[in-house]
mmCIF file of C-alpha atoms in Angstrom:
data_model
loop_
_atom_site.group_PDB
_atom_site.id
_atom_site.type_symbol
_atom_site.label_atom_id
_atom_site.label_comp_id
_atom_site.label_asym_id
_atom_site.label_seq_id
_atom_site.Cartn_x
_atom_site.Cartn_y
_atom_site.Cartn_z
ATOM 1 C CA MET A 190 27.699 32.833 19.209
ATOM 2 C CA SER A 191 28.933 32.395 15.632
ATOM 3 C CA PRO A 192 26.261 32.444 12.923
ATOM 4 C CA LEU A 193 25.170 29.182 11.371
ATOM 5 C CA PRO A 194 26.707 28.522 7.939
ATOM 6 C CA ALA A 195 24.455 29.455 5.048
ATOM 7 C CA ALA A 196 22.666 26.600 3.344
ATOM 8 C CA PRO A 197 24.002 25.968 -0.173
ATOM 9 C CA GLN A 198 21.726 27.084 -2.987
ATOM 10 C CA LEU A 199 22.756 24.098 -5.125
ATOM 11 C CA HIS A 200 23.464 20.510 -4.173
ATOM 12 C CA ASP A 201 26.346 18.509 -5.612
ATOM 13 C CA ARG A 202 24.943 15.009 -5.153
ATOM 14 C CA PHE A 203 24.240 14.150 -8.806
ATOM 15 C CA PRO A 204 24.254 15.789 -12.249
ATOM 16 C CA TYR A 205 21.109 16.368 -14.267
ATOM 17 C CA SER A 206 20.185 13.350 -16.423
ATOM 18 C CA ALA A 207 17.304 13.180 -18.901
ATOM 19 C CA ILE A 208 15.848 9.678 -18.971
ATOM 20 C CA VAL A 209 15.558 9.831 -22.777
ATOM 21 C CA ASP A 210 19.348 10.258 -23.088
ATOM 22 C CA ARG A 211 20.329 7.229 -20.976
ATOM 23 C CA PRO A 212 21.304 3.825 -22.321
ATOM 24 C CA PRO A 213 18.370 1.381 -22.144
ATOM 25 C CA LEU A 214 18.005 -0.265 -18.738
ATOM 26 C CA ARG A 215 17.126 -3.962 -18.828
ATOM 27 C CA TRP A 216 15.654 -5.829 -15.868
ATOM 28 C CA PRO A 217 15.986 -9.596 -15.257
ATOM 29 C CA ASN A 218 14.233 -11.851 -17.777
ATOM 30 C CA GLY A 219 13.248 -8.895 -19.911
ATOM 31 C CA ALA A 220 10.908 -7.380 -17.321
ATOM 32 C CA ARG A 221 9.603 -3.951 -18.247
ATOM 33 C CA VAL A 222 8.870 -2.774 -14.708
ATOM 34 C CA ALA A 223 10.509 -3.520 -11.363
ATOM 35 C CA VAL A 224 7.809 -3.160 -8.709
ATOM 36 C CA TRP A 225 8.782 -2.696 -5.080
ATOM 37 C CA VAL A 226 6.285 -2.223 -2.267
ATOM 38 C CA ILE A 227 7.391 -0.258 0.803
ATOM 39 C CA PRO A 228 5.332 -0.674 3.989
ATOM 40 C CA ASN A 229 6.283 2.055 6.471
ATOM 41 C CA ILE A 230 6.145 0.336 9.868
ATOM 42 C CA GLU A 231 6.465 2.980 12.528
ATOM 43 C CA HIS A 232 6.395 3.845 16.215
ATOM 44 C CA PHE A 233 5.115 7.199 17.478
ATOM 45 C CA LEU A 234 5.899 8.907 20.763
ATOM 46 C CA PHE A 235 2.889 9.496 23.007
ATOM 47 C CA ASP A 236 3.680 13.084 24.023
ATOM 48 C CA ARG A 237 3.548 14.904 20.680
ATOM 49 C CA PRO A 238 1.417 15.270 17.550
ATOM 50 C CA SER A 239 2.062 13.327 14.375
ATOM 51 C CA SER A 240 0.099 11.948 11.430
ATOM 52 C CA SER A 241 -3.534 12.699 12.196
ATOM 53 C CA ILE A 242 -6.948 12.017 10.741
ATOM 54 C CA ILE A 243 -8.709 14.535 13.013
ATOM 55 C CA GLN A 244 -7.087 17.958 13.432
ATOM 56 C CA SER A 245 -9.202 19.263 16.319
ATOM 57 C CA THR A 246 -7.378 17.162 18.931
ATOM 58 C CA THR A 247 -3.763 17.503 17.731
ATOM 59 C CA GLY A 248 -3.026 20.123 20.403
ATOM 60 C CA PHE A 249 -4.033 17.778 23.229
ATOM 61 C CA VAL A 250 -1.410 15.928 25.287
ATOM 62 C CA PRO A 251 -2.059 13.089 25.049
ATOM 63 C CA ASP A 252 -3.923 13.062 21.752
ATOM 64 C CA VAL A 253 -5.563 9.699 22.366
ATOM 65 C CA LEU A 254 -7.791 9.868 19.307
ATOM 66 C CA ASN A 255 -5.018 10.203 16.737
ATOM 67 C CA TYR A 256 -2.440 8.165 18.641
ATOM 68 C CA SER A 257 -4.746 5.171 18.891
ATOM 69 C CA TRP A 258 -5.789 5.612 15.243
ATOM 70 C CA ARG A 259 -2.133 5.256 14.260
ATOM 71 C CA ASP A 260 -1.722 2.337 16.670
ATOM 72 C CA TYR A 261 -4.321 0.420 14.650
ATOM 73 C CA GLY A 262 -1.619 -0.136 12.047
ATOM 74 C CA ALA A 263 0.617 -2.118 14.396
ATOM 75 C CA ARG A 264 -2.225 -4.074 16.001
ATOM 76 C CA VAL A 265 -4.404 -4.852 12.984
ATOM 77 C CA GLY A 266 -3.515 -3.134 9.725
ATOM 78 C CA ILE A 267 -0.078 -4.679 9.184
ATOM 79 C CA TRP A 268 -1.483 -8.191 9.427
ATOM 80 C CA ARG A 269 -4.098 -7.493 6.758
ATOM 81 C CA LEU A 270 -1.416 -5.910 4.559
ATOM 82 C CA MET A 271 0.851 -8.934 4.981
ATOM 83 C CA GLU A 272 -1.988 -11.240 3.963
ATOM 84 C CA VAL A 273 -2.824 -9.235 0.851
ATOM 85 C CA MET A 274 0.785 -8.982 -0.302
ATOM 86 C CA GLU A 275 1.519 -12.655 0.353
ATOM 87 C CA ARG A 276 -1.547 -13.612 -1.698
ATOM 88 C CA HIS A 277 0.083 -12.021 -4.744
ATOM 89 C CA GLY A 278 3.670 -13.097 -4.076
ATOM 90 C CA VAL A 279 4.873 -9.594 -3.204
ATOM 91 C CA LYS A 280 7.654 -9.244 -0.634
ATOM 92 C CA GLY A 281 7.802 -5.969 1.247
ATOM 93 C CA THR A 282 10.850 -3.763 1.669
ATOM 94 C CA VAL A 283 9.976 -2.294 5.045
ATOM 95 C CA ALA A 284 10.893 1.232 6.041
ATOM 96 C CA LEU A 285 11.358 0.307 9.692
ATOM 97 C CA ASN A 286 11.558 2.542 12.733
ATOM 98 C CA SER A 287 14.052 0.699 14.923
ATOM 99 C CA ASP A 288 11.804 1.278 17.979
ATOM 100 C CA VAL A 289 9.396 -1.209 16.380
ATOM 101 C CA CYS A 290 11.916 -3.943 17.218
ATOM 102 C CA GLU A 291 11.371 -3.242 20.919
ATOM 103 C CA HIS A 292 7.694 -2.368 21.018
ATOM 104 C CA TYR A 293 6.217 -4.693 18.364
ATOM 105 C CA PRO A 294 8.534 -7.705 18.030
ATOM 106 C CA ARG A 295 5.640 -9.793 16.719
ATOM 107 C CA ILE A 296 5.666 -7.673 13.558
ATOM 108 C CA ILE A 297 9.345 -8.429 13.021
ATOM 109 C CA GLU A 298 8.593 -12.114 13.469
ATOM 110 C CA GLY A 299 5.821 -11.926 10.879
ATOM 111 C CA GLY A 300 7.951 -10.078 8.348
ATOM 112 C CA GLN A 301 10.852 -12.467 8.825
ATOM 113 C CA ALA A 302 8.564 -15.417 8.089
ATOM 114 C CA LEU A 303 7.553 -13.761 4.809
ATOM 115 C CA GLY A 304 11.135 -13.021 3.775
ATOM 116 C CA TRP A 305 10.649 -9.254 3.822
ATOM 117 C CA GLU A 306 13.588 -6.859 3.628
ATOM 118 C CA TRP A 307 14.193 -4.283 6.370
ATOM 119 C CA MET A 308 15.615 -0.835 5.673
ATOM 120 C CA GLY A 309 16.296 1.924 8.173
ATOM 121 C CA HIS A 310 13.604 4.527 8.836
ATOM 122 C CA GLY A 311 14.955 6.361 11.862
ATOM 123 C CA THR A 312 14.335 5.380 15.464
ATOM 124 C CA ASN A 313 10.693 6.488 15.515
ATOM 125 C CA ASN A 314 8.439 8.664 13.383
ATOM 126 C CA SER A 315 8.379 11.471 15.914
ATOM 127 C CA THR A 316 12.100 12.265 15.500
ATOM 128 C CA MET A 317 13.099 13.982 12.252
ATOM 129 C CA ILE A 318 16.623 14.071 10.812
ATOM 130 C CA ASN A 319 17.086 17.598 9.508
ATOM 131 C CA SER A 320 17.181 19.413 12.885
ATOM 132 C CA GLN A 321 19.799 17.234 14.574
ATOM 133 C CA SER A 322 23.432 17.990 15.264
ATOM 134 C CA GLU A 323 26.054 15.959 13.438
ATOM 135 C CA GLY A 324 26.764 13.886 16.537
ATOM 136 C CA GLU A 325 23.079 13.206 17.120
ATOM 137 C CA GLU A 326 22.547 12.198 13.506
ATOM 138 C CA ARG A 327 25.502 9.810 13.472
ATOM 139 C CA GLU A 328 24.336 8.248 16.748
ATOM 140 C CA LEU A 329 20.796 7.849 15.420
ATOM 141 C CA VAL A 330 21.974 6.117 12.238
ATOM 142 C CA THR A 331 24.244 3.794 14.212
ATOM 143 C CA THR A 332 21.457 2.959 16.657
ATOM 144 C CA VAL A 333 19.016 2.140 13.865
ATOM 145 C CA ILE A 334 21.462 -0.084 11.999
ATOM 146 C CA GLU A 335 22.645 -1.935 15.092
ATOM 147 C CA THR A 336 19.135 -2.449 16.451
ATOM 148 C CA ILE A 337 17.708 -3.810 13.198
ATOM 149 C CA SER A 338 20.802 -5.966 12.624
ATOM 150 C CA GLY A 339 20.610 -7.434 16.107
ATOM 151 C CA VAL A 340 16.927 -8.330 15.900
ATOM 152 C CA THR A 341 16.632 -9.495 12.276
ATOM 153 C CA GLY A 342 20.115 -10.944 11.805
ATOM 154 C CA THR A 343 20.605 -8.853 8.648
ATOM 155 C CA ARG A 344 22.237 -5.470 8.389
ATOM 156 C CA PRO A 345 19.933 -2.992 6.603
ATOM 157 C CA ARG A 346 21.251 -1.746 3.284
ATOM 158 C CA GLY A 347 18.542 0.794 2.491
ATOM 159 C CA TRP A 348 17.270 3.931 4.184
ATOM 160 C CA LEU A 349 14.135 6.069 4.102
ATOM 161 C CA SER A 350 14.204 8.963 6.563
ATOM 162 C CA PRO A 351 11.144 9.792 8.684
ATOM 163 C CA GLY A 352 9.271 12.369 6.623
ATOM 164 C CA LEU A 353 12.017 11.940 3.971
ATOM 165 C CA THR A 354 14.051 14.450 5.994
ATOM 166 C CA GLU A 355 17.784 14.934 5.519
ATOM 167 C CA SER A 356 20.506 17.265 6.669
ATOM 168 C CA HIS A 357 23.137 18.395 4.164
ATOM 169 C CA ARG A 358 25.458 15.680 5.528
ATOM 170 C CA SER A 359 22.943 12.801 5.745
ATOM 171 C CA LEU A 360 24.022 10.946 2.605
ATOM 172 C CA ASP A 361 27.658 11.022 3.737
ATOM 173 C CA VAL A 362 26.706 9.814 7.222
ATOM 174 C CA LEU A 363 24.602 6.994 5.801
ATOM 175 C CA ALA A 364 27.251 5.875 3.306
ATOM 176 C CA ALA A 365 29.936 5.859 6.002
ATOM 177 C CA ALA A 366 27.681 3.632 8.102
ATOM 178 C CA GLY A 367 27.298 1.105 5.279
ATOM 179 C CA ILE A 368 23.921 2.123 3.840
ATOM 180 C CA ASP A 369 24.119 1.786 0.053
ATOM 181 C CA TYR A 370 20.729 2.982 -1.181
ATOM 182 C CA VAL A 371 18.254 5.652 -0.137
ATOM 183 C CA ALA A 372 14.648 6.371 -1.093
ATOM 184 C CA ASN A 373 14.376 10.006 0.036
ATOM 185 C CA TRP A 374 14.725 11.579 -3.410
ATOM 186 C CA VAL A 375 11.504 11.219 -5.401
ATOM 187 C CA ASN A 376 12.747 12.550 -8.738
ATOM 188 C CA ASP A 377 13.138 9.548 -11.059
ATOM 189 C CA GLU A 378 11.782 6.263 -12.421
ATOM 190 C CA GLN A 379 15.197 4.581 -12.439
ATOM 191 C CA PRO A 380 17.965 4.230 -9.860
ATOM 192 C CA TYR A 381 20.906 6.599 -10.120
ATOM 193 C CA PRO A 382 24.243 7.044 -8.308
ATOM 194 C CA MET A 383 24.727 9.821 -5.783
ATOM 195 C CA ARG A 384 27.989 11.473 -4.792
ATOM 196 C CA VAL A 385 29.080 10.774 -1.222
ATOM 197 C CA ALA A 386 32.278 11.506 0.686
ATOM 198 C CA SER A 387 33.185 7.822 0.955
ATOM 199 C CA GLY A 388 31.696 4.553 -0.222
ATOM 200 C CA SER A 389 28.815 4.547 -2.690
ATOM 201 C CA MET A 390 25.124 5.414 -2.711
ATOM 202 C CA LEU A 391 22.186 4.803 -5.040
ATOM 203 C CA SER A 392 18.899 6.626 -5.082
ATOM 204 C CA LEU A 393 15.984 4.240 -5.622
ATOM 205 C CA PRO A 394 12.656 5.581 -6.905
ATOM 206 C CA TYR A 395 10.143 6.309 -4.159
ATOM 207 C CA SER A 396 6.884 8.224 -4.516
ATOM 208 C CA VAL A 397 4.982 10.879 -2.611
ATOM 209 C CA GLU A 398 2.157 10.547 -5.141
ATOM 210 C CA LEU A 399 1.664 6.784 -5.240
ATOM 211 C CA ASN A 400 1.641 6.922 -1.470
ATOM 212 C CA ASP A 401 -1.358 6.203 0.729
ATOM 213 C CA TYR A 402 -0.423 9.039 3.116
ATOM 214 C CA THR A 403 -0.676 11.625 0.363
ATOM 215 C CA ALA A 404 -3.713 9.989 -1.215
ATOM 216 C CA PHE A 405 -5.823 9.579 1.907
ATOM 217 C CA LEU A 406 -4.706 12.336 4.274
ATOM 218 C CA GLU A 407 -3.600 15.108 1.926
ATOM 219 C CA GLN A 408 -5.863 14.552 -1.072
ATOM 220 C CA GLY A 409 -8.862 12.826 0.510
ATOM 221 C CA GLN A 410 -8.916 10.000 -2.025
ATOM 222 C CA SER A 411 -11.011 6.888 -1.533
ATOM 223 C CA GLY A 412 -9.467 3.429 -1.412
ATOM 224 C CA GLU A 413 -10.943 2.776 -4.835
ATOM 225 C CA ALA A 414 -9.410 5.927 -6.323
ATOM 226 C CA PHE A 415 -5.980 5.101 -4.875
ATOM 227 C CA ALA A 416 -6.147 1.589 -6.323
ATOM 228 C CA GLN A 417 -7.066 3.027 -9.708
ATOM 229 C CA ALA A 418 -4.064 5.350 -9.499
ATOM 230 C CA ILE A 419 -1.869 2.305 -8.851
ATOM 231 C CA ARG A 420 -3.281 0.566 -11.920
ATOM 232 C CA ASP A 421 -2.906 3.677 -14.075
ATOM 233 C CA GLN A 422 0.683 4.199 -12.934
ATOM 234 C CA PHE A 423 1.538 0.600 -13.677
ATOM 235 C CA ASP A 424 -0.079 0.584 -17.114
ATOM 236 C CA VAL A 425 1.874 3.625 -18.312
ATOM 237 C CA LEU A 426 5.176 2.412 -16.838
ATOM 238 C CA TYR A 427 4.575 -0.988 -18.415
ATOM 239 C CA GLU A 428 4.293 0.607 -21.846
ATOM 240 C CA ASP A 429 7.275 2.915 -21.237
ATOM 241 C CA GLY A 430 9.272 -0.075 -20.012
ATOM 242 C CA LEU A 431 9.254 -1.578 -23.480
ATOM 243 C CA THR A 432 11.947 0.953 -24.390
ATOM 244 C CA THR A 433 13.860 1.169 -21.092
ATOM 245 C CA GLY A 434 13.151 -0.439 -17.731
ATOM 246 C CA ARG A 435 11.255 1.509 -15.087
ATOM 247 C CA VAL A 436 10.793 1.239 -11.325
ATOM 248 C CA MET A 437 7.374 1.480 -9.716
ATOM 249 C CA SER A 438 7.192 2.077 -5.989
ATOM 250 C CA ILE A 439 4.038 1.614 -3.936
ATOM 251 C CA CYS A 440 4.393 3.377 -0.594
ATOM 252 C CA LEU A 441 2.103 2.303 2.237
ATOM 253 C CA HIS A 442 1.275 2.790 5.910
ATOM 254 C CA PRO A 443 -0.574 0.002 7.747
ATOM 255 C CA PHE A 444 -2.681 2.472 9.743
ATOM 256 C CA LEU A 445 -4.062 3.702 6.391
ATOM 257 C CA ILE A 446 -4.074 0.956 3.760
ATOM 258 C CA GLY A 447 -4.740 -1.705 6.417
ATOM 259 C CA HIS A 448 -8.365 -0.685 6.934
ATOM 260 C CA PRO A 449 -10.810 -3.101 5.268
ATOM 261 C CA HIS A 450 -12.472 -0.476 3.078
ATOM 262 C CA ARG A 451 -9.093 0.348 1.539
ATOM 263 C CA SER A 452 -7.270 -2.981 1.570
ATOM 264 C CA LYS A 453 -9.874 -4.665 -0.636
ATOM 265 C CA HIS A 454 -9.101 -2.219 -3.428
ATOM 266 C CA PHE A 455 -5.326 -2.540 -2.938
ATOM 267 C CA ASP A 456 -5.777 -6.311 -3.256
ATOM 268 C CA ARG A 457 -7.373 -5.807 -6.667
ATOM 269 C CA ALA A 458 -4.607 -3.441 -7.748
ATOM 270 C CA LEU A 459 -1.959 -6.054 -6.960
ATOM 271 C CA ALA A 460 -3.992 -8.630 -8.864
ATOM 272 C CA HIS A 461 -3.877 -6.319 -11.884
ATOM 273 C CA ILE A 462 -0.101 -5.905 -11.662
ATOM 274 C CA THR A 463 0.671 -9.588 -11.140
ATOM 275 C CA SER A 464 -1.601 -10.660 -14.006
ATOM 276 C CA ARG A 465 0.873 -9.231 -16.526
ATOM 277 C CA GLU A 466 4.047 -10.819 -17.801
ATOM 278 C CA ASP A 467 7.400 -9.059 -17.859
ATOM 279 C CA VAL A 468 7.003 -7.692 -14.328
ATOM 280 C CA TRP A 469 9.722 -8.071 -11.700
ATOM 281 C CA LEU A 470 8.417 -8.132 -8.117
ATOM 282 C CA ALA A 471 11.576 -7.064 -6.337
ATOM 283 C CA THR A 472 12.986 -5.803 -3.076
ATOM 284 C CA GLY A 473 15.079 -2.683 -2.734
ATOM 285 C CA SER A 474 18.352 -4.581 -2.474
ATOM 286 C CA GLN A 475 17.532 -6.710 -5.519
ATOM 287 C CA ILE A 476 16.892 -3.588 -7.595
ATOM 288 C CA ALA A 477 20.085 -1.931 -6.333
ATOM 289 C CA ASP A 478 22.214 -5.015 -6.990
ATOM 290 C CA TRP A 479 20.859 -5.567 -10.502
ATOM 291 C CA TYR A 480 21.273 -1.904 -11.415
ATOM 292 C CA ARG A 481 24.881 -1.847 -10.243
ATOM 293 C CA SER A 482 25.735 -5.094 -12.062
ATOM 294 C CA SER A 483 24.156 -3.905 -15.305
ATOM 295 C CA GLN A 484 25.877 -0.531 -15.570
ATOM 296 C CA PRO A 485 29.113 -0.037 -17.529
ATOM 297 C CA ALA A 486 32.236 0.086 -15.374
ATOM 298 C CA GLY A 487 33.598 3.516 -14.582
#
């Protein structure tokens, strides 16, 4: 058996760029901040561990406690999240496991009625990207795109991998399949172009910090503390956006933010954001399209 090729120590996807050296970025109508909200709507396989609130049962098969806790998001939490976001005129850009189309079609129906955007998020949240063969990865991407396209009538343009996982070829595979923006790279407050073998690709700002998974499961924050972090993030970006436009992402999971004791605080955070002028409530594709149209040719 031949040894596996060594992983490169450096990537070649984009050059370093200091935000203070870039030309000013201007959003539509002079907005200082483009705000996009990303609900992660997911399906989990029953025979393996995944996101858990209680660790003592994660070795059980089945782990009914944690599985059913996650299932709350599809049955209850997403509907509360939809209501809160609609109240403030915020359209979601959904990171969608394509298995949701089969198992929870009512959620697709609800999102379609609200005019939400759908981007690829793997087939389910129990299957990661980085450990797959090239053939398996290409088949997975094709399956996700075709499934979402067939059910929603719109081909997804964006992609967020389960667990933000990638192989070294993922960006090339995604670009070849027609995906034109990804949210896996959490290193900026503005979009930026990425090098791919063919086609084009943008990285859109996503966050592991302004993310209810990190806040609630990793850091043990309360719903009130997470909402305050959202307000604090917005206030600073709003001031920074006077000089050059910024992107604020709010990254959510219905089985977390959808609980009443958390959603009430998220509601108030959105009220804070939408009370200000010069804010663009956008979807991923809207941000990508505006960025591309506003950049100098070449």
